[in-house]
Coordinates of C-alpha atoms in Angstrom, one line a residue:
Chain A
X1 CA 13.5 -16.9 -77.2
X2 CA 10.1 -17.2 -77.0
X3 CA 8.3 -18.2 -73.4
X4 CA 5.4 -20.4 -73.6
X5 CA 4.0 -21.6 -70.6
X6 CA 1.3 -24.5 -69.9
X7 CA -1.2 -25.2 -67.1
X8 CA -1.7 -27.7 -65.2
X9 CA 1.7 -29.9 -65.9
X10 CA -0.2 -32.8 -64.8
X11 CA -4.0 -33.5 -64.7
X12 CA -5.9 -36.9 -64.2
X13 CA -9.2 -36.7 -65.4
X14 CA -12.0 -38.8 -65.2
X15 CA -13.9 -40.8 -68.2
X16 CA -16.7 -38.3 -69.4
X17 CA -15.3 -35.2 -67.3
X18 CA -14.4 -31.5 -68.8
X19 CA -11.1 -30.8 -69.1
X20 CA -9.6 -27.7 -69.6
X21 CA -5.6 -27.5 -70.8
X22 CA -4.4 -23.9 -70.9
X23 CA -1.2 -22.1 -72.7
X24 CA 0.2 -18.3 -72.8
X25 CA 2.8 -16.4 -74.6
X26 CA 4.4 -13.5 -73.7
X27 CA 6.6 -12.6 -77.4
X28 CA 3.7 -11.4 -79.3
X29 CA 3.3 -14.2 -81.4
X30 CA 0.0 -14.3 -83.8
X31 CA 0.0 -17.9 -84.5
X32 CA -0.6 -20.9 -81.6
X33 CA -0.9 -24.5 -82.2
X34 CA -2.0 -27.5 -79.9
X35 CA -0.3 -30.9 -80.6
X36 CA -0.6 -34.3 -78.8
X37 CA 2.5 -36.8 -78.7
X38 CA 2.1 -40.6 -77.8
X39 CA 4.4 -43.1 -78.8
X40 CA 4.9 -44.3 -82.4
X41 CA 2.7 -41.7 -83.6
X42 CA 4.9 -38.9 -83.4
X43 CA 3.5 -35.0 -82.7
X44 CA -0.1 -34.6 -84.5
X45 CA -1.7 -31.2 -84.7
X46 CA -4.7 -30.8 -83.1
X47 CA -6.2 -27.0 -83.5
X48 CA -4.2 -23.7 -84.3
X49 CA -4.9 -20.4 -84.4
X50 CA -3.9 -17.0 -86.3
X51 CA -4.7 -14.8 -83.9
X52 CA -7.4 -13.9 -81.3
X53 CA -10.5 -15.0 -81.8
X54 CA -9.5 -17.6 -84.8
X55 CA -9.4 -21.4 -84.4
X56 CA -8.5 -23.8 -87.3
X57 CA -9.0 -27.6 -87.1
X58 CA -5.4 -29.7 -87.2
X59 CA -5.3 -33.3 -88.5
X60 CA -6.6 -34.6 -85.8
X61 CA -9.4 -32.2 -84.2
X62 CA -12.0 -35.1 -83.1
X63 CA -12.9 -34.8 -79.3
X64 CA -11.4 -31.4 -79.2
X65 CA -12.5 -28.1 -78.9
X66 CA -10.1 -24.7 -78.5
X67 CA -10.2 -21.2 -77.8
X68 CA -8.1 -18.0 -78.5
X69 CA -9.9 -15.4 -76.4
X70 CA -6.4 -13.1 -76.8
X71 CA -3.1 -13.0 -78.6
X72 CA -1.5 -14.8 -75.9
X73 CA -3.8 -17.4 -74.8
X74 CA -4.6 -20.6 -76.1
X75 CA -6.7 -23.4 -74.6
X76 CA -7.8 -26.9 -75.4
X77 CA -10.9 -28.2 -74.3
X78 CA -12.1 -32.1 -74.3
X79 CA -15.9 -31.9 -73.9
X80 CA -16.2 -35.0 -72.9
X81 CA -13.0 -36.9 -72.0
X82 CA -12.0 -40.3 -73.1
X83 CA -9.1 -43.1 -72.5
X84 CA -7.7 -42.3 -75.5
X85 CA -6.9 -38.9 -75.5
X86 CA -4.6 -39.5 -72.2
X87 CA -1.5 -38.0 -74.0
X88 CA 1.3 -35.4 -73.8
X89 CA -0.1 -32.3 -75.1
X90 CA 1.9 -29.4 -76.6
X91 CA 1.6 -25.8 -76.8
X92 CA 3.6 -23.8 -79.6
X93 CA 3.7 -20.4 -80.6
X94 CA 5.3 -19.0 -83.8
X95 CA 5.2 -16.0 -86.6
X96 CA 6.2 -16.0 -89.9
X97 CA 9.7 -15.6 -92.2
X98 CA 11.9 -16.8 -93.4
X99 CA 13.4 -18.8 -91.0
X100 CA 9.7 -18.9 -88.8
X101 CA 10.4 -21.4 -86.0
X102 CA 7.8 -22.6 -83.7
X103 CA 8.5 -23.1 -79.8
X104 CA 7.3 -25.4 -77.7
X105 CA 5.6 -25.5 -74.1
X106 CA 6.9 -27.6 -71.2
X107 CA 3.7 -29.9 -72.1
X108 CA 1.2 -30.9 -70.0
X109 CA 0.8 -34.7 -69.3
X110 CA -3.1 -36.1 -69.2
X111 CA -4.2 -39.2 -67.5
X112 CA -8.2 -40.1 -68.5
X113 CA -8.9 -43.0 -66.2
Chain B
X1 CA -1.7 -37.0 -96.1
X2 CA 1.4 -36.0 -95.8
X3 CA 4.2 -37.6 -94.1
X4 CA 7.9 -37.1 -92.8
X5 CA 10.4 -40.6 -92.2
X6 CA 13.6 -39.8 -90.3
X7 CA 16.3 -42.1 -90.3
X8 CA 18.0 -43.8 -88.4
X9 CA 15.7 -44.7 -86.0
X10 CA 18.1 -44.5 -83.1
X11 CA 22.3 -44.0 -83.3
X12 CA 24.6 -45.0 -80.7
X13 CA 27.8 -42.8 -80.8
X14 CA 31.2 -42.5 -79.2
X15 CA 31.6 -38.6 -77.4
X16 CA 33.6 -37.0 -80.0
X17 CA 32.0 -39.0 -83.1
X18 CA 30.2 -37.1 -85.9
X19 CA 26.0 -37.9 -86.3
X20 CA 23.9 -37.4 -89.8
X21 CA 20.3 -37.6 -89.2
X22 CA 18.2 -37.8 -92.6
X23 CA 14.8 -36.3 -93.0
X24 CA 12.5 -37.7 -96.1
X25 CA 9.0 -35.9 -96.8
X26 CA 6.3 -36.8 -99.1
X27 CA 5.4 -33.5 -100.2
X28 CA 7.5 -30.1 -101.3
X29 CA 7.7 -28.2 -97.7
X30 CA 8.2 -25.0 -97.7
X31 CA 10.7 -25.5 -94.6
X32 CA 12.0 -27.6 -92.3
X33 CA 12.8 -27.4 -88.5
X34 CA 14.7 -29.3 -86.4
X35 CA 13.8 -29.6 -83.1
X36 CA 15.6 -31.2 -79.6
X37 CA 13.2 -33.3 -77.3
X38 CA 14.7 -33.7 -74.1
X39 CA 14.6 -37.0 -72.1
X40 CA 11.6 -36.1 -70.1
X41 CA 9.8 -34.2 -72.7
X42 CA 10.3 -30.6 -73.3
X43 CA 10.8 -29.6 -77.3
X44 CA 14.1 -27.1 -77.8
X45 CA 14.2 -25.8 -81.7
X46 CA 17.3 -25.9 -83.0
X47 CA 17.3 -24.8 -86.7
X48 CA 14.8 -23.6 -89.0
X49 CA 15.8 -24.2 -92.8
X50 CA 13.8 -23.4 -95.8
X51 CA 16.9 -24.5 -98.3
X52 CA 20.3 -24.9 -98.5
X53 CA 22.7 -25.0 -95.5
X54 CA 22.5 -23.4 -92.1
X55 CA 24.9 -23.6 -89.3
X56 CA 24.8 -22.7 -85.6
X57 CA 27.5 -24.0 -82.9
X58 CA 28.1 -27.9 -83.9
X59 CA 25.0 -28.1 -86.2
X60 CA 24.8 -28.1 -89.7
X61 CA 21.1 -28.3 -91.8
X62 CA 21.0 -29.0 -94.8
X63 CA 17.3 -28.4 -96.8
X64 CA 16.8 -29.6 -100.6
X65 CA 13.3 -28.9 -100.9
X66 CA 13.0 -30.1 -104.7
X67 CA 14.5 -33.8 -103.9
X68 CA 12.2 -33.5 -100.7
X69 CA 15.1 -34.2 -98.1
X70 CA 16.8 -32.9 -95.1
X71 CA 19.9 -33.6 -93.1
X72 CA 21.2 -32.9 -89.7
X73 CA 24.7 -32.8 -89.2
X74 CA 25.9 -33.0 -85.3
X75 CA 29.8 -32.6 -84.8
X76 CA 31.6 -34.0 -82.5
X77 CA 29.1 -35.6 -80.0
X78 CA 29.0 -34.8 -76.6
X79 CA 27.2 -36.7 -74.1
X80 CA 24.8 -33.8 -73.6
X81 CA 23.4 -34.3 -77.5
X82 CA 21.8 -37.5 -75.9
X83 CA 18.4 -37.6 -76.7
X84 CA 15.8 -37.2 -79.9
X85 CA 16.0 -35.3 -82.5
X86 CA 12.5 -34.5 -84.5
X87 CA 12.4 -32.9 -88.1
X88 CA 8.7 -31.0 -88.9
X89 CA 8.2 -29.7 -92.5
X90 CA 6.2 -26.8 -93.1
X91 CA 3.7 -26.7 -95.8
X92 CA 1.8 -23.6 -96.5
X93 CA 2.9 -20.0 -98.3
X94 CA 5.9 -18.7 -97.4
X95 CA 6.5 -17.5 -94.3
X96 CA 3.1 -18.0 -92.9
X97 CA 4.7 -20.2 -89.9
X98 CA 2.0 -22.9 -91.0
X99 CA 1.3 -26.0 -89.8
X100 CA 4.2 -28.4 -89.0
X101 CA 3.9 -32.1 -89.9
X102 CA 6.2 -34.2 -87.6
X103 CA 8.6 -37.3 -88.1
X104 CA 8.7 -40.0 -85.3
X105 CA 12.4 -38.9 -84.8
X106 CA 16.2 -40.3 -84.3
X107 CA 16.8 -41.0 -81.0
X108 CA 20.4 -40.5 -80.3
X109 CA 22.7 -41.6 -77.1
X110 CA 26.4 -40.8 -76.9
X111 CA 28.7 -42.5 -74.6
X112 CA 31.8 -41.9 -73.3

């Protein structure tokens, strides 16, 4: 199974402040994906990537910026930080075929006060 | 854009009872996954299903892409099954791994 892990579990940021949110894979995979989860929305995809060096804009991308500087690293950065994007955040890594499944990160929690 | 409706919202079982969790999608998806979220957070997948029937352990997916619906199938509950269960369809070429749109989930609890 693949092994994705996230950093920092937990952050608190302040309104306006940089925030870094950082992922890594250790199968190999080419694709990575960044997802927020809040309640009654569901998981929403923020950016993905196809490999290093590519970023692709998800459905919901405002606010957001990311970076694949290798094949297994993945980060999401929020320029400027607001109230609402204190959410659980997901990492994912995946490949494709027939039966391509994606797995998930432990997730990191944000608080933007 | 595209959407996925699971239902039941929630399901309250008896340990040993059988669950059927129903995925809908708005679009034809090239695939469906299954995933586990545990109380607390963390995603496990549990089957990935482009069409027809899969099985592994006490789980049985069933994908018919062309009436745009999916089914899990949990047998025999056990009160370790407790928690939510989220269907994601695929859209995209096959086998890209493309982006996964997400249902808000059935969230199960099994008592004994």
């Amino acid at each position: 199974e693949a092994a994705v892990t996230q950093s920092p579990r937990n952050k608190v940021a302040v309104t306006g402040g940089k925030v870094t949110l950082s992922c890594n894979q250790t199968n190999n995979h080419n694709n990575m994906y960044w997802y927020r989860q809040d309640t009654g929305h569901g998981l929403r995809l923020i950016h993905y990537s196809y490999g290093a060096g590519s970023t692709e804009k998800g459905d919901i991308p405002d606010g957001y910026k990311a970076s694949r500087p290798s094949q297994e690293n993945f980060s999401l950065i929020l320029e400027l930080a607001t109230p609402s994007q204190t959410s659980v955040y997901f990492c994912a890594s995946g490949d494709g075929g027939l039966y391509a499944e994606q797995f998930f990160g432990p997730g990191t929690r944000l608080t933007v006060l | 854009g595209q959407q996925v409706q699971q239902s039941p919202a929630s399901l309250v079982l008896q340990e040993g009872e059988n669950a059927e969790l129903q995925c809908n999608f708005s679009s034809t998806a090239t695939r469906l996954q299954w995933f586990y979220q545990r109380p607390g957070g963390s995603l496990v997948s549990l089957l990935s299903n482009p069409s027809g029937t899969k099985h592994t352990g006490r789980l049985t997916s069933t994908t018919v892409t062309k009436e745009r619906r999916g089914s899990l199938h949990i047998s025999s509950s056990q009160i370790t099954d407790s928690g939510t269960y989220l269907c994601a369809m695929e859209l995209g070429s096959w086998g890209s791994n493309a982006k996964l749109t997400f249902g808000k989930g059935t969230k199960l609890s099994v008592k004994s």
